Amino acid sequence: MQIPPFELERWQSIWENQVELNIAESGVEPLTTEELVDDPEALRRVLRAPLGYPQTNGTEELRARIAALYPGAEAENVLLTCGCSEANYIVTWALLEPGDEVVFMAPNYMQIAGLVQAFGAHLKQLWLHEKLRWNPDLDDLRRLVTSRTRLIAVCNPNNPTGAVLSEETIEEICAAADRVGATILADEVYRGGEFGDTMTSSFWGRYKDVLCTGGLSKAYGLPGLRTGWVVGQAKLIDRLWGYHDYTSIGPTMLTERLATLALEPARHARLRQRTRFILQKNYPLIRDWVSRHPNLLNHVPPAAGAIAWIRCGGGWKTAELAERLRVRKGVLVVPGEHFGMPSYLRLGFGGDPSHLQQALSRMDELLVENQ
């Protein structure tokens, strides 16, 4: 099996620790263990935990806390994974056969697209449109979904645009899947990281054959825990557990303990509040920066996630722009080529606001130098 290069992950992995100002990240500033576990007795219990093997599919307590994020779900509907990436991997591995068709929302995190090709399935891209506030044309959806469609893969809230699908779009995706008996894979890892109080509606419960993946990395500032999950019908979740046995087998004991604490209802609410505060504080820096370049830059304001998808005029290939920023200015951004859209940049604004402001100022310098 041959896999295509995962350009986004390699770009970030190589350079994120070698630049002075990294605004390529798509999550919020990570918490420390001390910040997460602010109760001394709870912290002592974590430190006393034996570093053995935990329950490989996740303890019932943790799976029940994850299930509580999906109305009507129970612990039996949840499989714990090592990050949302593993969750997406085992779903595609379990469901796809050579020759299957996959309708894939684009732009999108390209993991599933790469896996579809590696497993010998046929990728059909359902493009989101800026003029529709990064929703798809529903006529395109109806045309792309056929009797050969095995999987419809969506990302909501979306990476890289930060957009949230409309209720009409969600309903139409479910109807299209139902028409041909396809499964919906809804990557919802940014759910919980909204600008407002209301959490994005999940695909869970809207259609019988839906698998929702998520985790604590993007919306909760806990990427180092590598906590992810799949939520689905109990019989299919049990089947996916078998595939999980062939990958990571299970999470670490510390992941298990700390994730359980993170999803305790009161603490979970505080984590969401912290994320919302960061987004509301930092996004205006991006908004104001774009507004200073009305003839060159444009964007649709994001609704969730610490990411902005910026359209660049002036004939730039953003891979070239991103390389110049890295080499000349010590700033790391994500070029649109990594999402199949070469005139866009993805900027992350979930970190230190002073670093973000410095990075934007250096980008100003480069834009002026190249006018």
Tab-separated table of C-alpha atoms in Angstrom:
chain	number	residue	atom	x	y	z
A	1	MET	CA	0.000	0.000	0.000
A	2	GLN	CA	1.365	3.410	-1.014
A	3	ILE	CA	0.302	6.561	0.810
A	4	PRO	CA	0.538	10.124	-0.527
A	5	PRO	CA	2.741	12.566	1.428
A	6	PHE	CA	0.865	14.348	4.216
A	7	GLU	CA	2.267	17.775	3.386
A	8	LEU	CA	0.569	19.720	6.188
A	9	GLU	CA	1.791	17.450	8.967
A	10	ARG	CA	5.331	17.263	7.612
A	11	TRP	CA	5.493	21.063	7.150
A	12	GLN	CA	4.437	21.687	10.738
A	13	SER	CA	6.494	18.862	12.250
A	14	ILE	CA	9.720	20.039	10.639
A	15	TRP	CA	9.410	23.752	11.257
A	16	GLU	CA	7.129	24.442	14.230
A	17	ASN	CA	9.963	24.169	16.761
A	18	GLN	CA	12.516	25.971	14.583
A	19	VAL	CA	10.737	29.274	13.963
A	20	GLU	CA	10.449	32.173	16.356
A	21	LEU	CA	6.726	32.782	15.813
A	22	ASN	CA	4.453	29.827	15.045
A	23	ILE	CA	0.927	30.764	13.964
A	24	ALA	CA	0.365	27.527	12.064
A	25	GLU	CA	-1.309	25.735	14.983
A	26	SER	CA	-5.067	25.200	14.822
A	27	GLY	CA	-5.824	24.823	18.533
A	28	VAL	CA	-5.693	27.088	21.566
A	29	GLU	CA	-2.750	27.532	23.924
A	30	PRO	CA	-2.169	24.165	25.673
A	31	LEU	CA	-2.864	23.855	29.366
A	32	THR	CA	-0.352	22.510	31.847
A	33	THR	CA	-1.287	19.524	34.009
A	34	GLU	CA	-1.278	21.834	37.016
A	35	GLU	CA	-3.777	24.166	35.317
A	36	LEU	CA	-6.030	21.296	34.306
A	37	VAL	CA	-6.017	19.619	37.720
A	38	ASP	CA	-6.335	22.555	40.090
A	39	ASP	CA	-7.523	20.403	43.014
A	40	PRO	CA	-4.448	19.181	44.987
A	41	GLU	CA	-6.109	15.935	46.070
A	42	ALA	CA	-7.189	15.115	42.514
A	43	LEU	CA	-3.649	15.806	41.326
A	44	ARG	CA	-2.243	13.478	43.984
A	45	ARG	CA	-4.580	10.700	42.799
A	46	VAL	CA	-3.294	11.162	39.257
A	47	LEU	CA	0.313	11.006	40.407
A	48	ARG	CA	-0.364	7.824	42.371
A	49	ALA	CA	-1.855	6.015	39.391
A	50	PRO	CA	0.153	2.898	38.433
A	51	LEU	CA	1.535	3.250	34.912
A	52	GLY	CA	0.099	-0.003	33.663
A	53	TYR	CA	-2.269	-0.758	30.801
A	54	PRO	CA	-5.661	0.921	31.072
A	55	GLN	CA	-8.857	-0.500	29.603
A	56	THR	CA	-8.125	-0.438	25.882
A	57	ASN	CA	-11.472	0.929	24.681
A	58	GLY	CA	-11.651	3.448	27.555
A	59	THR	CA	-13.090	3.036	31.019
A	60	GLU	CA	-16.846	3.161	31.342
A	61	GLU	CA	-16.575	6.388	33.347
A	62	LEU	CA	-14.624	8.192	30.623
A	63	ARG	CA	-16.768	6.816	27.802
A	64	ALA	CA	-19.899	7.914	29.666
A	65	ARG	CA	-18.510	11.453	29.977
A	66	ILE	CA	-17.762	11.512	26.254
A	67	ALA	CA	-21.236	10.121	25.515
A	68	ALA	CA	-22.771	12.977	27.494
A	69	LEU	CA	-21.582	15.344	24.736
A	70	TYR	CA	-23.876	13.517	22.267
A	71	PRO	CA	-27.565	13.539	23.264
A	72	GLY	CA	-28.919	10.013	23.565
A	73	ALA	CA	-25.513	8.298	23.455
A	74	GLU	CA	-24.318	5.847	26.116
A	75	ALA	CA	-20.891	4.492	27.049
A	76	GLU	CA	-21.415	1.538	24.680
A	77	ASN	CA	-21.582	4.008	21.789
A	78	VAL	CA	-18.035	5.281	22.431
A	79	LEU	CA	-14.575	3.966	21.565
A	80	LEU	CA	-11.578	5.829	23.015
A	81	THR	CA	-8.669	6.366	20.590
A	82	CYS	CA	-5.266	8.021	20.562
A	83	GLY	CA	-6.352	11.341	19.149
A	84	CYS	CA	-8.993	12.080	16.555
A	85	SER	CA	-6.505	11.060	13.869
A	86	GLU	CA	-6.562	7.442	15.015
A	87	ALA	CA	-10.340	7.579	15.179
A	88	ASN	CA	-10.527	8.711	11.531
A	89	TYR	CA	-7.949	6.102	10.520
A	90	ILE	CA	-9.714	3.082	11.958
A	91	VAL	CA	-13.091	4.182	10.564
A	92	THR	CA	-11.754	4.469	7.007
A	93	TRP	CA	-9.741	1.258	7.389
A	94	ALA	CA	-12.767	-0.663	8.621
A	95	LEU	CA	-15.302	0.645	6.108
A	96	LEU	CA	-13.536	1.098	2.785
A	97	GLU	CA	-12.794	-1.459	0.103
A	98	PRO	CA	-11.031	-0.897	-3.255
A	99	GLY	CA	-13.410	0.682	-5.728
A	100	ASP	CA	-15.687	2.318	-3.154
A	101	GLU	CA	-16.526	5.968	-3.650
A	102	VAL	CA	-15.993	8.565	-0.935
A	103	VAL	CA	-17.539	12.025	-1.094
A	104	PHE	CA	-15.076	14.216	0.780
A	105	MET	CA	-15.758	17.767	1.937
A	106	ALA	CA	-13.064	20.162	0.724
A	107	PRO	CA	-11.166	22.107	1.861
A	108	ASN	CA	-10.497	19.818	4.779
A	109	TYR	CA	-7.787	18.247	6.906
A	110	MET	CA	-6.289	15.910	4.326
A	111	GLN	CA	-5.814	12.748	6.421
A	112	ILE	CA	-8.989	11.045	5.227
A	113	ALA	CA	-8.329	12.031	1.608
A	114	GLY	CA	-4.904	10.406	1.739
A	115	LEU	CA	-6.268	7.257	3.361
A	116	VAL	CA	-9.056	6.955	0.791
A	117	GLN	CA	-6.474	6.869	-1.978
A	118	ALA	CA	-4.206	4.483	-0.065
A	119	PHE	CA	-7.052	2.008	0.480
A	120	GLY	CA	-7.865	2.008	-3.235
A	121	ALA	CA	-11.155	3.905	-3.000
A	122	HIS	CA	-12.207	6.740	-5.314
A	123	LEU	CA	-12.155	10.281	-3.907
A	124	LYS	CA	-14.879	12.727	-5.008
A	125	GLN	CA	-14.456	16.219	-3.570
A	126	LEU	CA	-17.463	18.224	-2.389
A	127	TRP	CA	-16.134	21.771	-2.445
A	128	LEU	CA	-17.226	24.430	0.019
A	129	HIS	CA	-17.766	27.906	-1.427
A	130	GLU	CA	-16.689	31.207	0.049
A	131	LYS	CA	-19.782	32.952	-1.381
A	132	LEU	CA	-21.920	30.468	0.614
A	133	ARG	CA	-19.957	31.214	3.797
A	134	TRP	CA	-18.080	27.963	3.301
A	135	ASN	CA	-21.073	25.707	2.799
A	136	PRO	CA	-21.361	23.394	-0.225
A	137	ASP	CA	-23.636	23.810	-3.211
A	138	LEU	CA	-26.366	21.252	-2.458
A	139	ASP	CA	-26.772	20.480	-6.159
A	140	ASP	CA	-23.115	19.381	-6.149
A	141	LEU	CA	-23.862	17.114	-3.170
A	142	ARG	CA	-26.787	15.451	-4.925
A	143	ARG	CA	-24.736	14.937	-8.082
A	144	LEU	CA	-21.701	13.456	-6.321
A	145	VAL	CA	-23.532	10.951	-4.093
A	146	THR	CA	-24.293	7.798	-6.105
A	147	SER	CA	-25.123	4.148	-5.504
A	148	ARG	CA	-21.373	3.488	-5.251
A	149	THR	CA	-20.875	6.009	-2.422
A	150	ARG	CA	-19.737	4.157	0.697
A	151	LEU	CA	-18.753	7.122	2.843
A	152	ILE	CA	-19.510	10.844	3.060
A	153	ALA	CA	-16.726	12.538	5.037
A	154	VAL	CA	-17.334	15.976	6.543
A	155	CYS	CA	-15.525	18.220	9.005
A	156	ASN	CA	-17.797	20.408	11.148
A	157	PRO	CA	-16.752	22.920	12.433
A	158	ASN	CA	-14.476	23.026	9.446
A	159	ASN	CA	-10.704	23.007	9.220
A	160	PRO	CA	-9.354	25.267	7.671
A	161	THR	CA	-12.235	27.764	7.300
A	162	GLY	CA	-13.622	27.794	10.848
A	163	ALA	CA	-17.117	27.656	9.327
A	164	VAL	CA	-20.108	25.740	10.714
A	165	LEU	CA	-22.491	23.982	8.335
A	166	SER	CA	-26.021	25.317	8.123
A	167	GLU	CA	-28.895	23.190	9.400
A	168	GLU	CA	-30.152	22.850	5.820
A	169	THR	CA	-26.784	21.489	4.698
A	170	ILE	CA	-26.640	18.953	7.543
A	171	GLU	CA	-30.131	17.728	6.744
A	172	GLU	CA	-29.314	17.412	3.041
A	173	ILE	CA	-26.120	15.456	3.748
A	174	CYS	CA	-28.088	13.027	5.910
A	175	ALA	CA	-30.790	12.697	3.244
A	176	ALA	CA	-28.199	12.047	0.535
A	177	ALA	CA	-26.527	9.342	2.650
A	178	ASP	CA	-29.876	7.729	3.437
A	179	ARG	CA	-30.830	7.663	-0.235
A	180	VAL	CA	-27.904	5.343	-1.102
A	181	GLY	CA	-27.179	3.681	2.260
A	182	ALA	CA	-23.828	5.453	2.788
A	183	THR	CA	-22.162	6.041	6.141
A	184	ILE	CA	-21.406	9.588	7.294
A	185	LEU	CA	-18.035	10.178	8.935
A	186	ALA	CA	-18.314	13.488	10.778
A	187	ASP	CA	-14.996	14.796	12.076
A	188	GLU	CA	-16.165	17.104	14.874
A	189	VAL	CA	-12.843	17.688	16.620
A	190	TYR	CA	-13.399	21.490	16.649
A	191	ARG	CA	-16.841	21.117	18.248
A	192	GLY	CA	-16.763	22.894	21.618
A	193	GLY	CA	-14.498	25.661	20.355
A	194	GLU	CA	-17.203	28.100	19.284
A	195	PHE	CA	-17.118	31.884	19.618
A	196	GLY	CA	-20.566	31.820	21.229
A	197	ASP	CA	-22.098	29.842	24.087
A	198	THR	CA	-23.919	27.275	21.930
A	199	MET	CA	-22.046	24.114	20.954
A	200	THR	CA	-22.189	23.157	17.279
A	201	SER	CA	-24.908	20.629	16.497
A	202	SER	CA	-23.507	17.124	16.061
A	203	PHE	CA	-24.391	14.760	13.224
A	204	TRP	CA	-25.054	12.209	15.970
A	205	GLY	CA	-28.719	11.212	16.188
A	206	ARG	CA	-29.647	12.712	12.813
A	207	TYR	CA	-29.053	9.562	10.763
A	208	LYS	CA	-28.742	5.879	11.625
A	209	ASP	CA	-25.364	5.262	9.939
A	210	VAL	CA	-23.220	8.069	11.288
A	211	LEU	CA	-19.852	7.940	13.025
A	212	CYS	CA	-18.704	11.064	14.856
A	213	THR	CA	-15.055	11.519	15.708
A	214	GLY	CA	-13.693	14.057	18.163
A	215	GLY	CA	-11.113	14.713	20.830
A	216	LEU	CA	-9.622	17.086	23.364
A	217	SER	CA	-6.887	18.586	21.172
A	218	LYS	CA	-8.388	21.519	19.297
A	219	ALA	CA	-11.251	22.954	21.337
A	220	TYR	CA	-9.870	22.198	24.792
A	221	GLY	CA	-6.150	22.984	24.706
A	222	LEU	CA	-5.100	19.404	25.534
A	223	PRO	CA	-3.369	18.062	22.394
A	224	GLY	CA	-0.629	16.374	24.418
A	225	LEU	CA	-3.121	13.996	26.018
A	226	ARG	CA	-3.793	12.427	22.598
A	227	THR	CA	-7.410	11.789	23.590
A	228	GLY	CA	-9.793	11.017	20.750
A	229	TRP	CA	-12.938	9.004	20.222
A	230	VAL	CA	-15.493	7.556	17.837
A	231	VAL	CA	-19.210	7.700	18.636
A	232	GLY	CA	-21.538	5.369	16.734
A	233	GLN	CA	-23.980	2.483	16.943
A	234	ALA	CA	-22.847	-0.015	19.572
A	235	LYS	CA	-22.417	-2.945	17.156
A	236	LEU	CA	-20.175	-0.943	14.837
A	237	ILE	CA	-18.223	0.533	17.753
A	238	ASP	CA	-17.488	-3.010	18.929
A	239	ARG	CA	-16.228	-3.856	15.437
A	240	LEU	CA	-14.009	-0.754	15.364
A	241	TRP	CA	-12.524	-1.793	18.710
A	242	GLY	CA	-11.103	-4.796	16.874
A	243	TYR	CA	-9.281	-2.492	14.455
A	244	HIS	CA	-8.082	-0.394	17.388
A	245	ASP	CA	-6.454	-3.599	18.727
A	246	TYR	CA	-4.164	-3.527	15.678
A	247	THR	CA	-3.119	0.135	15.987
A	248	SER	CA	-2.396	1.811	19.325
A	249	ILE	CA	-4.236	-0.904	21.346
A	250	GLY	CA	-5.202	1.701	23.920
A	251	PRO	CA	-4.465	5.063	25.507
A	252	THR	CA	-1.958	5.689	28.276
A	253	MET	CA	-3.014	5.493	31.902
A	254	LEU	CA	-2.296	9.200	32.366
A	255	THR	CA	-4.372	10.030	29.285
A	256	GLU	CA	-7.244	8.052	30.760
A	257	ARG	CA	-7.076	9.733	34.176
A	258	LEU	CA	-6.564	13.285	32.932
A	259	ALA	CA	-9.193	13.050	30.176
A	260	THR	CA	-11.729	11.802	32.713
A	261	LEU	CA	-10.999	14.842	34.868
A	262	ALA	CA	-11.162	17.198	31.869
A	263	LEU	CA	-14.653	15.983	30.994
A	264	GLU	CA	-16.044	16.299	34.505
A	265	PRO	CA	-19.017	18.604	33.759
A	266	ALA	CA	-17.930	21.679	35.720
A	267	ARG	CA	-14.331	21.449	34.504
A	268	HIS	CA	-15.493	20.829	30.936
A	269	ALA	CA	-17.562	24.015	31.110
A	270	ARG	CA	-14.527	25.964	32.354
A	271	LEU	CA	-12.368	24.626	29.514
A	272	ARG	CA	-14.934	25.747	26.952
A	273	GLN	CA	-15.140	29.148	28.629
A	274	ARG	CA	-11.339	29.471	28.520
A	275	THR	CA	-11.297	28.651	24.806
A	276	ARG	CA	-14.093	31.105	24.084
A	277	PHE	CA	-12.188	33.830	25.953
A	278	ILE	CA	-9.035	33.187	23.889
A	279	LEU	CA	-10.942	33.259	20.600
A	280	GLN	CA	-12.812	36.447	21.426
A	281	LYS	CA	-9.642	38.175	22.628
A	282	ASN	CA	-7.342	37.144	19.772
A	283	TYR	CA	-9.539	37.078	16.678
A	284	PRO	CA	-9.866	40.889	16.453
A	285	LEU	CA	-6.106	41.004	15.780
A	286	ILE	CA	-6.669	38.890	12.662
A	287	ARG	CA	-9.781	40.824	11.632
A	288	ASP	CA	-8.054	44.182	11.945
A	289	TRP	CA	-4.958	42.950	10.112
A	290	VAL	CA	-7.030	41.766	7.147
A	291	SER	CA	-8.932	45.067	7.085
A	292	ARG	CA	-5.635	46.966	6.717
A	293	HIS	CA	-5.082	45.246	3.354
A	294	PRO	CA	-8.473	45.531	1.613
A	295	ASN	CA	-7.005	45.211	-1.879
A	296	LEU	CA	-4.943	42.139	-1.027
A	297	LEU	CA	-6.645	40.094	1.713
A	298	ASN	CA	-10.157	38.865	2.401
A	299	HIS	CA	-11.844	36.256	4.601
A	300	VAL	CA	-15.126	34.991	5.994
A	301	PRO	CA	-15.031	35.380	9.810
A	302	PRO	CA	-14.768	31.955	11.490
A	303	ALA	CA	-17.539	30.682	13.758
A	304	ALA	CA	-15.439	28.142	15.663
A	305	GLY	CA	-11.836	27.107	16.119
A	306	ALA	CA	-8.731	29.261	16.434
A	307	ILE	CA	-8.183	29.363	12.669
A	308	ALA	CA	-8.776	31.926	9.936
A	309	TRP	CA	-8.780	31.118	6.214
A	310	ILE	CA	-7.380	34.144	4.396
A	311	ARG	CA	-7.686	34.678	0.643
A	312	CYS	CA	-4.613	36.402	-0.783
A	313	GLY	CA	-4.718	38.499	-3.960
A	314	GLY	CA	-1.819	39.881	-5.925
A	315	GLY	CA	-1.059	36.653	-7.776
A	316	TRP	CA	0.669	35.013	-4.808
A	317	LYS	CA	1.205	31.274	-4.646
A	318	THR	CA	0.858	30.937	-0.895
A	319	ALA	CA	3.432	28.124	-0.660
A	320	GLU	CA	5.996	30.661	-1.871
A	321	LEU	CA	4.662	33.289	0.518
A	322	ALA	CA	4.774	30.854	3.465
A	323	GLU	CA	8.360	29.875	2.644
A	324	ARG	CA	9.461	33.510	2.490
A	325	LEU	CA	7.766	34.195	5.810
A	326	ARG	CA	9.550	31.257	7.399
A	327	VAL	CA	12.997	32.049	6.002
A	328	ARG	CA	12.988	35.844	6.118
A	329	LYS	CA	10.716	36.615	9.056
A	330	GLY	CA	10.788	33.538	11.311
A	331	VAL	CA	6.994	33.135	11.029
A	332	LEU	CA	5.252	29.824	10.334
A	333	VAL	CA	1.843	29.760	8.631
A	334	VAL	CA	0.064	27.052	6.615
A	335	PRO	CA	-0.109	27.586	2.837
A	336	GLY	CA	-3.356	26.853	1.040
A	337	GLU	CA	-1.617	24.318	-1.210
A	338	HIS	CA	-1.800	21.904	1.725
A	339	PHE	CA	-5.588	22.052	1.381
A	340	GLY	CA	-5.736	22.158	-2.416
A	341	MET	CA	-6.370	25.927	-2.514
A	342	PRO	CA	-3.138	27.735	-3.463
A	343	SER	CA	-4.345	31.322	-3.026
A	344	TYR	CA	-5.200	30.976	0.683
A	345	LEU	CA	-3.351	30.957	4.008
A	346	ARG	CA	-4.457	29.346	7.265
A	347	LEU	CA	-3.518	31.417	10.298
A	348	GLY	CA	-3.848	30.150	13.857
A	349	PHE	CA	-4.775	32.683	16.527
A	350	GLY	CA	-5.149	30.528	19.647
A	351	GLY	CA	-1.762	31.300	21.196
A	352	ASP	CA	-0.091	34.221	22.951
A	353	PRO	CA	-1.673	37.432	21.564
A	354	SER	CA	1.624	39.310	21.730
A	355	HIS	CA	3.270	36.624	19.560
A	356	LEU	CA	0.352	36.794	17.140
A	357	GLN	CA	0.689	40.567	16.890
A	358	GLN	CA	4.423	40.256	16.226
A	359	ALA	CA	3.819	37.645	13.539
A	360	LEU	CA	1.220	39.817	11.791
A	361	SER	CA	3.557	42.811	11.891
A	362	ARG	CA	6.286	40.762	10.224
A	363	MET	CA	3.799	39.619	7.599
A	364	ASP	CA	3.006	43.291	6.986
A	365	GLU	CA	6.724	43.886	6.385
A	366	LEU	CA	6.919	41.102	3.819
A	367	LEU	CA	3.787	42.263	2.020
A	368	VAL	CA	5.213	45.788	1.752
A	369	GLU	CA	8.597	44.468	0.557
A	370	ASN	CA	6.959	42.524	-2.243
A	371	GLN	CA	4.505	45.146	-3.526
